[in-house]
PDB file of C-alpha atoms in Angstrom:
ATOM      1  CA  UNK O 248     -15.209 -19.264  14.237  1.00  0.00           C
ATOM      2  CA  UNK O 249     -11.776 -21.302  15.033  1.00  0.00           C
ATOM      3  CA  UNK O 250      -9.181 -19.218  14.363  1.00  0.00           C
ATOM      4  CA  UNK O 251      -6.545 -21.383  16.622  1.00  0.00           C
ATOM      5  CA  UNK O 252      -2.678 -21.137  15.057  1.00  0.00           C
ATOM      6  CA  UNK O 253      -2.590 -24.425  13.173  1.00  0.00           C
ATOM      7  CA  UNK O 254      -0.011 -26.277  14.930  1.00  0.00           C
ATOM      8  CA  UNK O 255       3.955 -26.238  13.535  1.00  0.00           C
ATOM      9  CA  UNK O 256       2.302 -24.084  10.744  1.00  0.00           C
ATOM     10  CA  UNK O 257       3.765 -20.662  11.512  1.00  0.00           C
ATOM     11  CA  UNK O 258       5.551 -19.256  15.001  1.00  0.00           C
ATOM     12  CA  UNK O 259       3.067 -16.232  16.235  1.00  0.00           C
ATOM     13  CA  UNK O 260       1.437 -15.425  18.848  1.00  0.00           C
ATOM     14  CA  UNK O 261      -2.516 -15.654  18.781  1.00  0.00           C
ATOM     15  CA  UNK O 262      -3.243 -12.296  18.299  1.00  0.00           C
ATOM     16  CA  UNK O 263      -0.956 -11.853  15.049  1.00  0.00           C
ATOM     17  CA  UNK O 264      -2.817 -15.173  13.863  1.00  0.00           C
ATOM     18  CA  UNK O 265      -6.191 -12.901  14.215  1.00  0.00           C
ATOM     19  CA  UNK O 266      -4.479 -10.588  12.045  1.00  0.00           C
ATOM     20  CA  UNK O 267      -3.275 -12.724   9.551  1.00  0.00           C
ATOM     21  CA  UNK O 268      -6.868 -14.360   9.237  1.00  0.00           C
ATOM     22  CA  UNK O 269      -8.724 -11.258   8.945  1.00  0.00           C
ATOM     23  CA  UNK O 270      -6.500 -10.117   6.571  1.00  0.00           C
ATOM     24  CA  UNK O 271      -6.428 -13.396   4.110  1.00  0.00           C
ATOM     25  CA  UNK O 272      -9.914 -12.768   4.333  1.00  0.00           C
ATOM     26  CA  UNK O 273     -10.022  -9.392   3.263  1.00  0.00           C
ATOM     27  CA  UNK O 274      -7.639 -10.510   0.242  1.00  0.00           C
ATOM     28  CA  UNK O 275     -10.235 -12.970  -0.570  1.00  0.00           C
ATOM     29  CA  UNK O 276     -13.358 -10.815  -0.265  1.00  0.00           C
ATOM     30  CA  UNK O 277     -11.282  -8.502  -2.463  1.00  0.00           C
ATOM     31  CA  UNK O 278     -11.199 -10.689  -5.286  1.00  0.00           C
ATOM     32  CA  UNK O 279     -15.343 -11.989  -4.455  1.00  0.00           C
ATOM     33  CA  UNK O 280     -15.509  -8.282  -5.723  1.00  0.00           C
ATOM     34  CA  UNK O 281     -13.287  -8.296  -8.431  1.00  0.00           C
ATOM     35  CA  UNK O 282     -10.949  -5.766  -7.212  1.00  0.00           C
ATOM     36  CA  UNK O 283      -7.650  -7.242  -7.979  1.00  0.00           C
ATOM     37  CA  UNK O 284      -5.203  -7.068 -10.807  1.00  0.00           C
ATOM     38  CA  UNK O 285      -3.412 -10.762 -11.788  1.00  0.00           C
ATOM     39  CA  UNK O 286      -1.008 -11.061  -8.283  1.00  0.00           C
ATOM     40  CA  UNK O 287      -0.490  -7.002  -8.301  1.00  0.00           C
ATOM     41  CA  UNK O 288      -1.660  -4.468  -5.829  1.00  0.00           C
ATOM     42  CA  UNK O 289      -1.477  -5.273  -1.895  1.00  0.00           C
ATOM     43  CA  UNK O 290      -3.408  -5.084   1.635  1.00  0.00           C
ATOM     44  CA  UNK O 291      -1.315  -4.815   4.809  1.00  0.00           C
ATOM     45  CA  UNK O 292      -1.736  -4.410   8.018  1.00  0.00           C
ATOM     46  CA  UNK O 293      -0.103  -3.741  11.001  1.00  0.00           C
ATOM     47  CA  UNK O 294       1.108  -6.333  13.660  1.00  0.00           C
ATOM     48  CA  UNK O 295       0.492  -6.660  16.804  1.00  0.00           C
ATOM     49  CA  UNK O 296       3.671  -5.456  19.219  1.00  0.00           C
ATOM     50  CA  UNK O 297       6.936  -2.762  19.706  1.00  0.00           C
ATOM     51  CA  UNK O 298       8.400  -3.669  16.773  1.00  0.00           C
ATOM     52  CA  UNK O 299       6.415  -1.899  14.123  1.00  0.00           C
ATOM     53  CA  UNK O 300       6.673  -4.972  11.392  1.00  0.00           C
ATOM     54  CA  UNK O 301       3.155  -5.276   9.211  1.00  0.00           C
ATOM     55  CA  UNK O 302       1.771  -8.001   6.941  1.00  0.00           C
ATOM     56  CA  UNK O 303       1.450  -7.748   3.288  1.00  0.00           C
ATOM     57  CA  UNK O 304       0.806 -10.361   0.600  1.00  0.00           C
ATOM     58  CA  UNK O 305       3.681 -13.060  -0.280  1.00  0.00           C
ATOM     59  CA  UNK O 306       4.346 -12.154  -4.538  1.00  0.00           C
ATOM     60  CA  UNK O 307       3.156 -14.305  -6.696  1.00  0.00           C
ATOM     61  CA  UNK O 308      -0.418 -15.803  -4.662  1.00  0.00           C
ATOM     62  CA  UNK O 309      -3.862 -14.986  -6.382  1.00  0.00           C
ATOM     63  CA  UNK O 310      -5.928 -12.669  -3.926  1.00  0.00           C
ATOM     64  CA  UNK O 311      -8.787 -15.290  -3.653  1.00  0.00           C
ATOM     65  CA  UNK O 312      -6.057 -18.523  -2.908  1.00  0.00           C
ATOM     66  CA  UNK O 313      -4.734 -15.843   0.077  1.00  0.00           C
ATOM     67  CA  UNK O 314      -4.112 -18.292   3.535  1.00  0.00           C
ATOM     68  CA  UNK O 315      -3.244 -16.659   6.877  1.00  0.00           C
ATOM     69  CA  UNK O 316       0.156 -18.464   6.402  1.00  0.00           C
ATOM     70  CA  UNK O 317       1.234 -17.043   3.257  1.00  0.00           C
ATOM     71  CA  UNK O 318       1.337 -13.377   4.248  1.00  0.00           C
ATOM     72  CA  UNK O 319       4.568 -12.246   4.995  1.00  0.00           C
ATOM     73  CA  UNK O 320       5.869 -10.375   8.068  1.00  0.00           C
ATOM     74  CA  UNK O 321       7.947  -7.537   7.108  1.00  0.00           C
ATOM     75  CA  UNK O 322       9.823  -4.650   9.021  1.00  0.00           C
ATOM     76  CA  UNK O 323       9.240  -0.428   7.714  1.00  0.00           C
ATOM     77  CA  UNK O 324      12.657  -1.440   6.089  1.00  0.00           C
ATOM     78  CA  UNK O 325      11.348  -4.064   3.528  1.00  0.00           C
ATOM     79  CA  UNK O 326      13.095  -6.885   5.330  1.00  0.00           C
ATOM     80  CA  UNK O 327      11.592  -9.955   5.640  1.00  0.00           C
ATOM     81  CA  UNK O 328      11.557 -11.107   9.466  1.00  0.00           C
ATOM     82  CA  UNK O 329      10.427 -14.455   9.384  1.00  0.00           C
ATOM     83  CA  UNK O 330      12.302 -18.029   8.575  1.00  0.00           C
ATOM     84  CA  UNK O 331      13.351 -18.860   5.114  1.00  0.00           C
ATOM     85  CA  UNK O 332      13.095 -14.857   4.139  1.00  0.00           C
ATOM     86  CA  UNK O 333      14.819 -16.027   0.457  1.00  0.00           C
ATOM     87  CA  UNK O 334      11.406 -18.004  -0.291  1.00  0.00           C
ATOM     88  CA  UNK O 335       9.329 -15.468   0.552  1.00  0.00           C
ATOM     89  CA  UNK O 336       9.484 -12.440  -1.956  1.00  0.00           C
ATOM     90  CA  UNK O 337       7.444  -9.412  -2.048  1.00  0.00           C
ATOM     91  CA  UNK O 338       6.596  -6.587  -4.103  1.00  0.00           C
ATOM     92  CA  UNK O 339       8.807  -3.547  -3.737  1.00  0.00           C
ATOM     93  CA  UNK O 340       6.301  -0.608  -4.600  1.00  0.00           C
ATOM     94  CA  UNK O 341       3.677  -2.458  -2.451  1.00  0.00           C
ATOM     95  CA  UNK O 342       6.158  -1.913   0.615  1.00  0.00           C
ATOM     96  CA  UNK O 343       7.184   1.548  -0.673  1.00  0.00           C
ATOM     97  CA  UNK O 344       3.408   2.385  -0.523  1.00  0.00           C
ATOM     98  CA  UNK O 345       2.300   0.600   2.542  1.00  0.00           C
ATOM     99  CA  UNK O 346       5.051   1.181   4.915  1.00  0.00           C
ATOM    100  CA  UNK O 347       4.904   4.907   4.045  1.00  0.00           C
ATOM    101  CA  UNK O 348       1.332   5.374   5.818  1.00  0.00           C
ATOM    102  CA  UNK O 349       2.105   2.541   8.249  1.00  0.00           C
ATOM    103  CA  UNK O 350       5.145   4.876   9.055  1.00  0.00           C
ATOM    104  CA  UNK O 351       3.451   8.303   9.432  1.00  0.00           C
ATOM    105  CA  UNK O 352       0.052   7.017  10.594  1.00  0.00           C
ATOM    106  CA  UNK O 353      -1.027   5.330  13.559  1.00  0.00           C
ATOM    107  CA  UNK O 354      -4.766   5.023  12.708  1.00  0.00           C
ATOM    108  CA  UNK O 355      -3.281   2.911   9.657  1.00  0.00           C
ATOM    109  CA  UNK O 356      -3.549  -0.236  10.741  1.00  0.00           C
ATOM    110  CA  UNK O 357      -4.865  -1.739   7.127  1.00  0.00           C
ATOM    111  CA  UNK O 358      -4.177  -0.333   4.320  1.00  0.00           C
ATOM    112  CA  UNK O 359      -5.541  -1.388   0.903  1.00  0.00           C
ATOM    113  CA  UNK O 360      -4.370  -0.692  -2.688  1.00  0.00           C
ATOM    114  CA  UNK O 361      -5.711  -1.367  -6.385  1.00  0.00           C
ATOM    115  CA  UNK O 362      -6.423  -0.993  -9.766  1.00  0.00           C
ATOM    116  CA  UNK O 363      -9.695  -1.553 -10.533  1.00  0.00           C
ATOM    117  CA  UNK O 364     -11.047  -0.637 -13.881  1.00  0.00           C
ATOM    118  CA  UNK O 365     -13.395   1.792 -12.535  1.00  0.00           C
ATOM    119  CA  UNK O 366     -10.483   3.298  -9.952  1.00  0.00           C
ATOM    120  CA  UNK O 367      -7.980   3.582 -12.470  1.00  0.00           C
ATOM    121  CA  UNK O 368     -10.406   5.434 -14.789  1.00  0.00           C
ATOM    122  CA  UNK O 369     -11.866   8.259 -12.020  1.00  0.00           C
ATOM    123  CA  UNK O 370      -7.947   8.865 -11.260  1.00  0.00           C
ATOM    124  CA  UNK O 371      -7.516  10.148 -15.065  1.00  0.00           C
ATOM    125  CA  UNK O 372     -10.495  12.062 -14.703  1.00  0.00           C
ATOM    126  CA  UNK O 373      -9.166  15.702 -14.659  1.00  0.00           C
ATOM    127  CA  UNK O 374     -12.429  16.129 -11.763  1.00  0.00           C
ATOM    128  CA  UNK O 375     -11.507  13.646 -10.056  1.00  0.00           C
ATOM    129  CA  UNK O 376     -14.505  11.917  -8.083  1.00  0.00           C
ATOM    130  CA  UNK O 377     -17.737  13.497  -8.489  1.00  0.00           C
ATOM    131  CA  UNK O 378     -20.378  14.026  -5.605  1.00  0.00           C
ATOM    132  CA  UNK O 379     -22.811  12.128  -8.049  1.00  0.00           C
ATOM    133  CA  UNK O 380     -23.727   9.443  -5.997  1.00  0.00           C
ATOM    134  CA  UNK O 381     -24.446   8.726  -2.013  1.00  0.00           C
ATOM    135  CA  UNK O 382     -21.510   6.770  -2.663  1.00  0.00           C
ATOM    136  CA  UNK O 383     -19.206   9.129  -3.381  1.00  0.00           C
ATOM    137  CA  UNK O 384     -20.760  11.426  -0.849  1.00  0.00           C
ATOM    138  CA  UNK O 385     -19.066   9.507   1.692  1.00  0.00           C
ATOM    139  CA  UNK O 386     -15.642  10.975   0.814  1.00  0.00           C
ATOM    140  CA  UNK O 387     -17.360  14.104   0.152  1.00  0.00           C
ATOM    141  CA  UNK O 388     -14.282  16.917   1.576  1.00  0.00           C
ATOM    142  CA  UNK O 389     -12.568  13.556   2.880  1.00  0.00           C
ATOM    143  CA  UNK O 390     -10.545  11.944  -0.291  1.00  0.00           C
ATOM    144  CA  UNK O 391      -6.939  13.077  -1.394  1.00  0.00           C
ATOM    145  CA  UNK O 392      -5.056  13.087  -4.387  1.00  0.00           C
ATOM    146  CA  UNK O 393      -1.624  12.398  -4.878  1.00  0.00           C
ATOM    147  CA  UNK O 394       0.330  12.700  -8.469  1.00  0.00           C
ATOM    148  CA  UNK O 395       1.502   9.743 -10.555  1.00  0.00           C
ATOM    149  CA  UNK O 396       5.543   9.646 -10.254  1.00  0.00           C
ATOM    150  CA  UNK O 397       5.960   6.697 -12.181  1.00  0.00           C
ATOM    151  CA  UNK O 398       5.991   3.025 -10.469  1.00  0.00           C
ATOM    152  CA  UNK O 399       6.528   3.164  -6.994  1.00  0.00           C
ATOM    153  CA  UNK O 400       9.888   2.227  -6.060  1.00  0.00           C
ATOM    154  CA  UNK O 401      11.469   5.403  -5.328  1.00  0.00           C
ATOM    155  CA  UNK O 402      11.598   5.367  -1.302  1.00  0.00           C
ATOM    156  CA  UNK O 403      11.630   9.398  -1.480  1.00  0.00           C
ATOM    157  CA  UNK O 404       8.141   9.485  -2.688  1.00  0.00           C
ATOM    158  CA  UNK O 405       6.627   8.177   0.593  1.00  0.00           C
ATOM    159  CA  UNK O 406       6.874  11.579   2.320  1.00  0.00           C
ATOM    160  CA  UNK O 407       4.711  12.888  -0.531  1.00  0.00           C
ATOM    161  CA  UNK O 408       2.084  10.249   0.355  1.00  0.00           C
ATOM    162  CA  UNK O 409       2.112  11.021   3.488  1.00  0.00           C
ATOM    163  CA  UNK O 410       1.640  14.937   2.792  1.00  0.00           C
ATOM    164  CA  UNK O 411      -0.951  14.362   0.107  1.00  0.00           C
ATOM    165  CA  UNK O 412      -3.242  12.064   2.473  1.00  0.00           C
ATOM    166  CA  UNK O 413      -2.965  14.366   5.050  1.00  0.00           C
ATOM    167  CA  UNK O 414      -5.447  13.188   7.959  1.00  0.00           C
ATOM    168  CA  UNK O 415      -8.116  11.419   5.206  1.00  0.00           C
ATOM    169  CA  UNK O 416      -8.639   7.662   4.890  1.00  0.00           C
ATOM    170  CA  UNK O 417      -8.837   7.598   1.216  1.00  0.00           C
ATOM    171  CA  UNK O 418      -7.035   8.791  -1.747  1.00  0.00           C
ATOM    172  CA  UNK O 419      -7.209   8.594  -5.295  1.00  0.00           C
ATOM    173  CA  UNK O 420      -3.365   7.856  -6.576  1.00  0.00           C
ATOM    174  CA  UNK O 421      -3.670   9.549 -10.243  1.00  0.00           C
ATOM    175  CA  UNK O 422      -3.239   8.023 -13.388  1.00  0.00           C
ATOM    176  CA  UNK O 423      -2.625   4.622 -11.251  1.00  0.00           C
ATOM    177  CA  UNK O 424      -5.619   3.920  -8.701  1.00  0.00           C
ATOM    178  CA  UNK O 425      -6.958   3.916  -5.375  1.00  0.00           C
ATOM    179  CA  UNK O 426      -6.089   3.605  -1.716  1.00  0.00           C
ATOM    180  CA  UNK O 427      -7.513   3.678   1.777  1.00  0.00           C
ATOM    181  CA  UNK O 428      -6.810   3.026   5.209  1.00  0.00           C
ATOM    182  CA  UNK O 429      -8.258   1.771   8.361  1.00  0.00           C
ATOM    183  CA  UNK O 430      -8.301   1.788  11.744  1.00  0.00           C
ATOM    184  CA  UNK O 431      -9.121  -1.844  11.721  1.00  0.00           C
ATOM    185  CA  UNK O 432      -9.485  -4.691   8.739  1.00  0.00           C
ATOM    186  CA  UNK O 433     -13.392  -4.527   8.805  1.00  0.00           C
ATOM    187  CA  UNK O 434     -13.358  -0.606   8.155  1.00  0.00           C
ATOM    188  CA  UNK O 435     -10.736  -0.708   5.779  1.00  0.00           C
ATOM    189  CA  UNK O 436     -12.918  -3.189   4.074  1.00  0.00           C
ATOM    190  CA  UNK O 437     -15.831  -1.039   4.127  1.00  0.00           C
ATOM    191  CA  UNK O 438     -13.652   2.462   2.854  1.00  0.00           C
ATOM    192  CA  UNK O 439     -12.779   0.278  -0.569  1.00  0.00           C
ATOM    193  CA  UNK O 440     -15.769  -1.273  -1.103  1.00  0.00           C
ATOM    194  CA  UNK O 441     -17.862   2.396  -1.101  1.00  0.00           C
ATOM    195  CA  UNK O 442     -14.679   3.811  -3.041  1.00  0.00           C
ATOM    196  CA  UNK O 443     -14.525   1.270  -5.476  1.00  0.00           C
ATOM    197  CA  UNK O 444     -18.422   1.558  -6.052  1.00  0.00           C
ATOM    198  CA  UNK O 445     -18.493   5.298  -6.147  1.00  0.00           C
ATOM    199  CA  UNK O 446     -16.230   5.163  -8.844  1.00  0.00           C
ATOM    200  CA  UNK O 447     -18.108   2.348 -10.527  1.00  0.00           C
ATOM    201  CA  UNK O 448     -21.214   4.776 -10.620  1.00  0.00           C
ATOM    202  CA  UNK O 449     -19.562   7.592 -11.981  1.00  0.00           C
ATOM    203  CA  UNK O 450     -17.736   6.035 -14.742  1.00  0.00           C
ATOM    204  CA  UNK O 451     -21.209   4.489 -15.844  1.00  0.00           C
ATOM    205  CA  UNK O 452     -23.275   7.797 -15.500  1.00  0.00           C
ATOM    206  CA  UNK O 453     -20.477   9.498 -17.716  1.00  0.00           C
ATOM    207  CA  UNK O 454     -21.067   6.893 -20.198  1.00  0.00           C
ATOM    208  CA  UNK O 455     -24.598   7.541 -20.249  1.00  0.00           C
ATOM    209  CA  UNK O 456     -23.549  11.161 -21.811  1.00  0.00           C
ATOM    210  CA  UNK O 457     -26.471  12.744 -20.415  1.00  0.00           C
ATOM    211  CA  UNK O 458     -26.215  15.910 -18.015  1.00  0.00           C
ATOM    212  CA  UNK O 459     -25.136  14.996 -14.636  1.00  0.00           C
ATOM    213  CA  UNK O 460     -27.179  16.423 -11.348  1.00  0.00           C
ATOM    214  CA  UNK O 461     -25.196  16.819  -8.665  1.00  0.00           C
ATOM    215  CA  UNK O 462     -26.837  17.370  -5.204  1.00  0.00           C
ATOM    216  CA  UNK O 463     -26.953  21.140  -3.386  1.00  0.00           C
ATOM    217  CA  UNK O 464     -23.655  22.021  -1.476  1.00  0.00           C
ATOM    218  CA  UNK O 465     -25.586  21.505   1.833  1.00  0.00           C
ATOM    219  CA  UNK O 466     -26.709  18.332   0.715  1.00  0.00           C
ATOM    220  CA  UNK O 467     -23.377  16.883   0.310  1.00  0.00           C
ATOM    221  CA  UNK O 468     -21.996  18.504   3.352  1.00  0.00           C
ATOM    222  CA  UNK O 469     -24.711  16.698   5.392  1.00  0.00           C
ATOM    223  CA  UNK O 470     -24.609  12.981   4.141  1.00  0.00           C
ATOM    224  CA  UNK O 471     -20.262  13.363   4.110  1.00  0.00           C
ATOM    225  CA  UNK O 472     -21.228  14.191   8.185  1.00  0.00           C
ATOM    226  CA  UNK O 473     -24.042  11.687   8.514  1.00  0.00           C
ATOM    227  CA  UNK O 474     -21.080   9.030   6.982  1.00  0.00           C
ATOM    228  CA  UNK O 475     -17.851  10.894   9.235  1.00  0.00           C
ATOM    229  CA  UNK O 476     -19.499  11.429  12.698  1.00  0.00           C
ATOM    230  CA  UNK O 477     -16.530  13.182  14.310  1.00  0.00           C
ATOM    231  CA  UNK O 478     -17.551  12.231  18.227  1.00  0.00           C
ATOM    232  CA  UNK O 479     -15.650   9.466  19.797  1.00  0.00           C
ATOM    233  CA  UNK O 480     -19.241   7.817  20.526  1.00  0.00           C
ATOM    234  CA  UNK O 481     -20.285   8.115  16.719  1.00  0.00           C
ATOM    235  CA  UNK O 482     -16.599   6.875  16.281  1.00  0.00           C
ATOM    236  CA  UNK O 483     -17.354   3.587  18.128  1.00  0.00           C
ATOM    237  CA  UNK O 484     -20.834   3.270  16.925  1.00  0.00           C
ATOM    238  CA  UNK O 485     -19.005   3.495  12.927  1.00  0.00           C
ATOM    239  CA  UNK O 486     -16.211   0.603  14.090  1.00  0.00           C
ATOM    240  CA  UNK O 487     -19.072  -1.376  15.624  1.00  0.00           C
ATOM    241  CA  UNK O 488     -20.931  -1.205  12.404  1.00  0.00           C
ATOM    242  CA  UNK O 489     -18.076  -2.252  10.161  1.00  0.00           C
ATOM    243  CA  UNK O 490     -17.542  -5.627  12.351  1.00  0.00           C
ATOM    244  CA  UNK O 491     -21.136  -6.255  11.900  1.00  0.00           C
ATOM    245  CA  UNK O 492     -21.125  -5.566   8.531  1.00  0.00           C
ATOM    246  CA  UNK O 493     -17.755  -7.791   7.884  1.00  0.00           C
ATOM    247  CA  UNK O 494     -19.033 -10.608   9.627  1.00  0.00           C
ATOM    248  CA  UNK O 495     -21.465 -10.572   7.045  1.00  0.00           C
ATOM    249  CA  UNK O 496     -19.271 -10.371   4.326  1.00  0.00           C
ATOM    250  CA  UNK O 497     -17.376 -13.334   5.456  1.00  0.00           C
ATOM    251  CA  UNK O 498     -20.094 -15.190   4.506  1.00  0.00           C
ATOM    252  CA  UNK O 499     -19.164 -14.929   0.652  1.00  0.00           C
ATOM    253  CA  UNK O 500     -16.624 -17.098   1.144  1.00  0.00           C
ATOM    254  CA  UNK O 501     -17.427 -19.567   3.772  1.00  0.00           C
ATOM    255  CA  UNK O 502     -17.039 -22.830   2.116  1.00  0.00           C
ATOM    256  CA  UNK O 503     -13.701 -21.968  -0.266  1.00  0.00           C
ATOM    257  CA  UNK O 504     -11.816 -24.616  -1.060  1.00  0.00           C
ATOM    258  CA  UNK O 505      -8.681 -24.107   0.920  1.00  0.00           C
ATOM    259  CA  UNK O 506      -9.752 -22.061   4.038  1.00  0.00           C
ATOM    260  CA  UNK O 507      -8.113 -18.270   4.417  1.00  0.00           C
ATOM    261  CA  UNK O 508      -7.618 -19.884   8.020  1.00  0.00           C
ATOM    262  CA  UNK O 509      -4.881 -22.100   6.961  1.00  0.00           C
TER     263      UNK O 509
END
């Protein structure tokens, strides 16, 4: 797969250009799955280097139009730190949200945000998400919860992020949506897509308005281990699994139009 820096494109290095490719990928495989909402929400993730800047979407480009070259390079201050920073806007709660967990945590090297029908209506759900589903199961004793404050442009609120999420990779943001990190694009990838999905099932079994069964405590605590093996082998063996699994995914949208590699 040529992921060479397109010549007089952008100034990077090669390994930020990896970066920014996964990561207009994962914008576009995003909106294959009908996860966004119009040009709100955001994925970022981390670059490469000292300096502690990140990626997150320019404001105003469609998740599924996402190129490598529009993302924009940003510091944990909000400043853009690229050329031309005046044409290159972005959203101020995504950066309030984002560069809180980039901040605090240094397994967050992608994290992903939205509102999602199905998200949005699990967060107003006074109990939250239900172990209904093998889905959900996954974030079985592993999924926060942090309170709505309002829009997120208060700079304040990203130490109670940070508390809330405490050492899990996914939380439910009440009343607004959901939001996961990962150690690396393909398994942040993976953490949305069973999220989103979990909360798809659940909002569709309450519809059904029949009585829900929900699985024997030791059932649930075995398939949340069987999907967080804590061992640094079952560790790799999970990041191995998400690349495999992503390169698959990439597949839905081999063959777009303009190429996320551009």
């Amino acid at each position: 797969m040529n992921i060479a820096t397109p010549p007089g494109r952008i100034n990077c290095s090669e390994e930020e250009w990896r970066v920014r490719c996964d990561l207009a990928a994962l914008y576009r495989l995003v909106a294959h799955h009908k996860m966004t909402d119009f040009i709100y929400t955001h994925i970022s993730a981390r670059v490469p280097g000292p300096e502690h800047h990140f990626l997150i979407n320019k404001y105003g480009v469609l998740f599924h139009e996402m190129r490598a070259s529009d993302l924009v390079k940003i510091d944990l201050n909000g400043n853009v730190v690229e050329d031309e920073p005046q044409s290159k806007p972005v959203n101020a709660a995504g950066f309030t949200i984002h560069s809180a967990l980039h901040m605090a945590r240094e397994d967050a090297f992608c994290v992903v945000h939205t509102h999602t029908a199905a998200g949005i209506a699990v967060s107003a759900q006074k109990h939250g998400l239900l172990p209904i589903s093998q889905h959900a199961l996954k974030f079985y004793g592993h999924l926060a919860y942090h309170g709505y404050e309002g829009v997120a442009l208060d700079l304040d609120e990203r130490d109670r992020l940070v508390a809330d999420i405490g050492e899990h990779q996914a939380m439910i943001l009440v009343n607004h949506g959901l939001l996961v990190t990962g150690r690396t694009i393909p398994e942040a990838f993976n953490m949305i897509y069973y999220l989103e999905r979990a909360c798809q099932a659940q909002v569709a079994a309450l519809a059904g308005g029949s009585e829900l069964i929900l699985p024997p405590e030791e059932v649930r605590l075995k398939t949340a281990a069987q999907f967080n093996g804590k061992t640094k082998e079952e560790s790799e063996k999970k990041l191995a699994h998400f690349e495999w699994a992503w390169q698959s995914a990439l597949r839905l949208i081999e063959g777009d139009k303009i190429d996320w590699r551009t």
